[in-house]
């Protein structure tokens, strides 16, 4: 070791979605000379190891990570964190901590919504020292499902949304990077990873939208790439699309868009929250959790016919910023304060501004 005595921070990456959310936190602490950031992958799905290697950090094998104590553990999933030793800060890896999809309900059980007691409690104890929530409404849900976890709750807002809001002044820069001319309207199509998603149930929509003569960007959930493979996904998509890679670029493609066509995934919810005109694909009954973020979008945005899409009907969905975050543009401040509290370190005097997202890259 060249520098000794540093506080150790372990970033747990079980999949790319969690990893991309946690990367947003690293500028809040990794430049601190008192802190050493390490990474590990747990039960990683295909593509996760490559994602972590691309971060150029020091990767600790999971078998080694569970044998050591860390001053802070950052996680965007509850999977495996009960095996780790250290103060765990757990964040949602999408828009909000409450799931948008309806889950099967057991007899006499509360509907699973993302803050269920069975994932927050292990061996009779709350596994996370800090459970990050985006909105005060989620605190009420946590209190109802797992009251013993309430002392660990931190309502911090949404750092992903904050970065998208900070990126809106650079919209034309992103459009130029995507090759979109000033006289063109960019259509960004968002898809989550379930069989009911845009890509899963309405794949013909991509080809139909290309016939409009406007540029079309395709944003697919990282799980789609992980499960089906890059080669197969690219083969299924028609030529001529601006295909955005799963690691990063989707936020810039949404900021750059004139219209967003989406489904019940977080990408559509974030698009609505930054004021994009939105239209959504059809979903079967019973897919959405009533009162969830996707349910709010589907109640207010028009349904598109995938065979004959009419983009002029897309609308701005009101109230989504407030539905996602109780502290717009302040998540970084609250999250950094929480991380330093858990490490037992005083915060640096310098502030860390909310940075715009990276310029998008196209893979096809």
XYZ file of C-alpha atoms in Angstrom:
364
model
C 0.000 0.000 0.000
C 1.206 3.502 -0.842
C -1.537 5.365 1.013
C -2.543 3.799 4.322
C -5.206 4.614 6.900
C -7.935 5.309 4.334
C -11.584 4.581 5.018
C -12.632 1.678 2.776
C -15.792 1.955 0.643
C -17.090 -1.160 -1.095
C -19.380 -0.710 -4.115
C -21.504 -3.829 -4.656
C -22.503 -4.420 -8.292
C -24.775 -7.450 -8.827
C -25.932 -6.161 -12.230
C -25.345 -3.228 -14.583
C -28.503 -1.374 -13.481
C -27.274 -1.190 -9.888
C -23.797 -0.289 -11.063
C -24.913 2.675 -13.149
C -26.850 4.101 -10.197
C -23.914 3.711 -7.810
C -21.487 5.344 -10.238
C -23.482 8.559 -9.756
C -22.409 8.535 -6.095
C -18.667 8.141 -6.624
C -17.868 11.807 -7.420
C -19.292 12.648 -3.992
C -16.403 10.942 -2.190
C -13.745 9.273 -4.329
C -11.540 12.377 -4.673
C -11.182 12.503 -0.879
C -7.614 11.503 0.072
C -9.012 9.809 3.176
C -11.162 7.368 1.181
C -10.374 4.256 -0.894
C -13.152 2.963 -3.180
C -13.279 -0.744 -4.050
C -15.699 -2.768 -6.170
C -17.129 -6.262 -6.022
C -19.640 -8.265 -8.045
C -22.065 -10.694 -6.412
C -23.768 -13.393 -8.462
C -23.192 -11.124 -11.412
C -25.303 -11.615 -14.522
C -23.710 -11.556 -17.978
C -22.027 -8.248 -18.784
C -21.622 -7.096 -15.179
C -17.964 -8.078 -14.840
C -17.160 -6.234 -18.065
C -19.022 -3.172 -16.804
C -17.070 -3.132 -13.532
C -13.735 -3.634 -15.297
C -14.610 -0.670 -17.496
C -14.779 1.531 -14.387
C -11.016 1.030 -13.893
C -11.411 0.507 -10.155
C -9.888 -2.149 -7.918
C -12.170 -5.201 -7.973
C -12.318 -7.425 -4.881
C -13.592 -10.997 -5.415
C -16.859 -11.674 -3.611
C -15.265 -14.518 -1.647
C -12.773 -12.029 -0.271
C -15.256 -9.188 0.224
C -17.420 -11.230 2.609
C -14.405 -11.927 4.847
C -13.421 -8.313 5.448
C -14.961 -5.306 7.181
C -15.518 -2.071 5.274
C -16.250 1.383 6.609
C -19.051 1.860 4.086
C -20.862 -0.483 1.709
C -22.805 1.069 -1.187
C -25.544 -1.078 -2.697
C -28.432 -0.517 -5.095
C -29.915 -3.944 -4.404
C -30.536 -5.858 -1.198
C -29.143 -9.055 -2.694
C -26.215 -10.433 -0.739
C -25.662 -7.436 1.520
C -26.435 -9.449 4.646
C -23.190 -11.362 3.997
C -21.062 -8.206 4.085
C -19.516 -6.514 7.102
C -19.802 -2.754 7.356
C -22.262 0.117 7.368
C -24.520 -0.492 4.378
C -26.247 2.316 2.481
C -28.887 0.839 0.183
C -30.388 2.845 -2.675
C -33.095 2.071 -5.231
C -31.718 1.324 -8.694
C -34.642 2.857 -10.544
C -37.111 5.677 -10.141
C -38.201 5.431 -6.514
C -37.917 2.615 -4.006
C -41.458 1.356 -4.638
C -41.884 -0.980 -7.580
C -44.160 -0.008 -10.435
C -45.099 -3.564 -11.350
C -47.755 -5.467 -9.446
C -46.421 -8.573 -7.690
C -48.329 -11.797 -6.887
C -50.005 -11.433 -3.533
C -49.876 -14.215 -0.970
C -52.912 -14.891 1.177
C -53.260 -12.228 3.899
C -49.970 -10.592 2.837
C -49.360 -7.011 1.820
C -48.562 -6.532 -1.875
C -44.812 -6.547 -2.508
C -43.724 -3.060 -3.474
C -39.957 -2.884 -3.060
C -39.781 -2.167 0.666
C -41.047 -5.521 1.873
C -39.983 -6.669 5.338
C -38.496 -9.930 4.026
C -35.821 -8.099 2.057
C -35.018 -5.488 4.721
C -34.651 -7.936 7.643
C -32.128 -10.791 7.942
C -31.797 -12.916 11.072
C -33.995 -10.496 12.961
C -32.018 -7.358 12.184
C -32.252 -4.518 9.674
C -29.334 -5.185 7.328
C -28.860 -1.633 6.024
C -27.668 1.221 8.229
C -29.220 3.675 5.756
C -32.176 2.894 3.498
C -32.352 5.653 0.906
C -35.812 6.757 -0.193
C -36.654 9.255 -2.897
C -39.926 10.595 -1.594
C -41.639 11.090 1.760
C -44.531 8.926 0.521
C -42.116 5.982 0.492
C -41.416 6.588 4.169
C -45.067 5.884 4.942
C -44.888 2.645 2.959
C -41.726 1.619 4.818
C -43.338 2.408 8.163
C -46.313 0.207 7.289
C -44.346 -2.760 5.973
C -41.317 -2.767 8.275
C -41.565 -0.277 11.172
C -38.283 -1.422 12.731
C -36.481 -0.188 9.580
C -37.815 3.371 9.861
C -34.831 4.667 11.929
C -32.548 3.712 9.037
C -34.610 5.597 6.445
C -33.067 8.604 4.683
C -35.292 10.595 2.318
C -32.687 11.917 -0.104
C -34.390 12.544 -3.431
C -33.126 11.042 -6.688
C -29.584 11.710 -7.911
C -30.316 10.240 -11.348
C -33.150 12.690 -11.915
C -31.033 15.542 -10.560
C -28.340 14.803 -13.149
C -30.920 14.716 -15.929
C -32.300 18.071 -14.791
C -28.770 19.487 -14.754
C -28.303 18.193 -18.319
C -31.262 19.940 -19.926
C -29.291 23.119 -20.810
C -27.014 20.907 -22.941
C -29.808 19.345 -24.982
C -28.516 20.680 -28.314
C -25.050 19.331 -27.516
C -26.498 15.848 -27.018
C -28.556 16.122 -30.197
C -25.477 17.002 -32.235
C -23.614 14.046 -30.717
C -26.449 11.787 -31.902
C -26.358 13.320 -35.381
C -29.799 14.932 -35.073
C -30.239 17.993 -37.312
C -32.009 21.140 -36.031
C -34.928 20.517 -38.414
C -35.474 16.962 -37.140
C -37.515 15.608 -34.239
C -35.793 12.909 -32.212
C -38.009 10.026 -31.107
C -36.540 8.122 -28.141
C -38.101 4.721 -27.481
C -37.638 3.379 -23.938
C -38.062 -0.260 -22.988
C -37.810 -2.020 -19.659
C -36.997 -5.742 -19.543
C -40.256 -7.653 -18.959
C -42.254 -9.568 -21.626
C -44.829 -6.740 -21.501
C -42.233 -4.067 -22.326
C -41.854 -2.110 -25.545
C -39.099 -4.424 -26.807
C -40.747 -7.548 -25.412
C -44.276 -7.082 -26.764
C -44.090 -4.358 -29.432
C -40.832 -4.876 -31.289
C -42.534 -3.984 -34.592
C -42.907 -0.418 -33.270
C -39.231 0.359 -33.905
C -39.513 -0.376 -37.618
C -42.787 1.521 -37.905
C -41.326 4.631 -36.261
C -38.423 4.636 -38.705
C -40.910 5.130 -41.535
C -41.685 8.617 -40.156
C -38.350 9.788 -41.560
C -37.291 11.140 -38.151
C -34.304 9.814 -36.169
C -35.247 7.114 -33.643
C -33.107 6.278 -30.607
C -33.588 2.905 -28.899
C -32.987 2.691 -25.137
C -33.187 -0.866 -23.807
C -32.951 -1.979 -20.178
C -29.520 -3.482 -19.386
C -31.163 -6.791 -18.410
C -32.324 -7.178 -22.013
C -28.743 -7.033 -23.233
C -27.512 -9.305 -20.432
C -30.053 -12.061 -21.038
C -30.291 -12.093 -24.834
C -26.777 -10.942 -25.739
C -25.573 -7.954 -27.720
C -25.430 -9.796 -31.047
C -28.992 -11.112 -30.822
C -30.545 -7.859 -29.618
C -28.839 -5.917 -32.390
C -30.000 -8.492 -34.963
C -33.600 -8.178 -33.803
C -33.577 -4.379 -34.080
C -34.012 -2.852 -37.548
C -31.146 -1.039 -39.200
C -31.235 2.730 -39.019
C -31.924 3.030 -35.290
C -29.668 5.021 -32.988
C -29.036 2.172 -30.544
C -27.857 3.425 -27.142
C -25.528 1.127 -25.136
C -26.829 -0.221 -21.810
C -24.149 1.313 -19.564
C -24.756 5.016 -20.207
C -26.207 7.346 -22.796
C -29.887 6.683 -22.173
C -30.261 9.804 -20.052
C -28.730 11.997 -22.739
C -30.969 10.365 -25.368
C -34.018 11.217 -23.248
C -32.852 14.800 -22.659
C -32.263 15.184 -26.410
C -35.670 13.788 -27.384
C -38.649 15.657 -28.754
C -40.984 12.738 -28.035
C -40.482 9.721 -25.776
C -42.352 6.492 -26.468
C -42.187 4.283 -23.404
C -43.634 1.653 -21.142
C -43.786 1.025 -17.382
C -40.013 1.292 -16.854
C -38.092 3.995 -15.015
C -36.805 5.539 -18.246
C -40.325 6.653 -19.178
C -40.948 8.011 -15.684
C -37.743 10.052 -15.757
C -38.644 11.368 -19.216
C -41.985 12.576 -17.886
C -40.275 14.135 -14.856
C -38.057 16.365 -17.025
C -41.026 17.548 -19.056
C -40.757 15.424 -22.191
C -43.813 14.761 -24.311
C -44.662 11.125 -23.625
C -46.818 8.403 -25.118
C -46.947 4.808 -23.854
C -47.392 1.328 -25.318
C -50.358 -0.870 -24.307
C -50.077 -3.092 -21.220
C -52.260 -6.008 -20.083
C -54.533 -5.398 -17.112
C -53.003 -6.103 -13.717
C -49.378 -5.367 -14.648
C -49.118 -2.037 -12.804
C -49.155 -1.505 -9.063
C -51.934 0.942 -8.317
C -50.545 4.319 -7.254
C -47.035 3.533 -8.470
C -45.034 5.862 -10.679
C -45.809 3.922 -13.849
C -49.494 3.941 -12.950
C -49.358 7.754 -12.724
C -47.804 7.962 -16.196
C -50.328 5.541 -17.687
C -53.232 7.477 -16.194
C -52.088 10.720 -17.816
C -50.238 9.826 -21.040
C -52.005 8.686 -24.219
C -51.698 5.096 -25.443
C -49.950 4.636 -28.765
C -51.017 2.119 -31.408
C -47.757 0.266 -32.180
C -49.010 -0.537 -35.698
C -50.053 3.050 -36.517
C -48.239 5.374 -34.099
C -49.441 8.967 -33.927
C -46.750 10.984 -32.144
C -48.688 14.242 -32.243
C -50.802 12.904 -29.382
C -47.855 12.719 -26.958
C -48.269 15.014 -23.955
C -46.318 16.476 -21.060
C -47.273 14.525 -17.936
C -47.694 16.882 -14.947
C -46.585 16.182 -11.409
C -43.941 13.524 -12.066
C -40.995 15.433 -10.583
C -42.842 15.753 -7.272
C -43.950 12.107 -7.451
C -40.358 10.899 -7.832
C -38.421 13.198 -5.509
C -39.115 15.210 -2.379
C -35.791 17.037 -2.720
C -35.173 17.998 -6.361
C -31.543 18.921 -7.075
C -30.463 18.129 -3.493
C -29.838 14.372 -3.562
C -26.063 14.743 -3.821
C -25.908 16.921 -0.706
C -28.031 14.551 1.367
C -26.323 11.391 0.120
C -22.832 12.723 0.758
C -23.810 13.822 4.255
C -25.165 10.320 4.920
C -22.102 8.529 3.571
C -19.699 10.579 5.670
C -21.860 10.075 8.744
C -21.707 6.314 8.255
C -17.914 6.452 7.769
C -17.463 8.622 10.854
C -15.641 11.297 8.869
C -16.292 15.052 8.689
C -17.459 16.121 5.246
C -15.001 18.020 3.046
C -15.618 21.762 2.977
C -15.837 21.875 -0.812
C -19.196 21.322 -2.452
C -19.746 18.833 -5.255
C -21.958 20.271 -8.004
C -24.528 18.143 -9.798
C -22.835 17.214 -13.051
C -24.582 16.812 -16.414
C -24.653 13.329 -17.896
C -22.110 12.134 -20.433
C -22.415 12.691 -24.180
C -24.289 9.727 -25.689
C -22.577 7.028 -27.732
C -24.340 5.044 -30.439
C -23.614 1.335 -30.989
C -25.733 0.856 -34.072
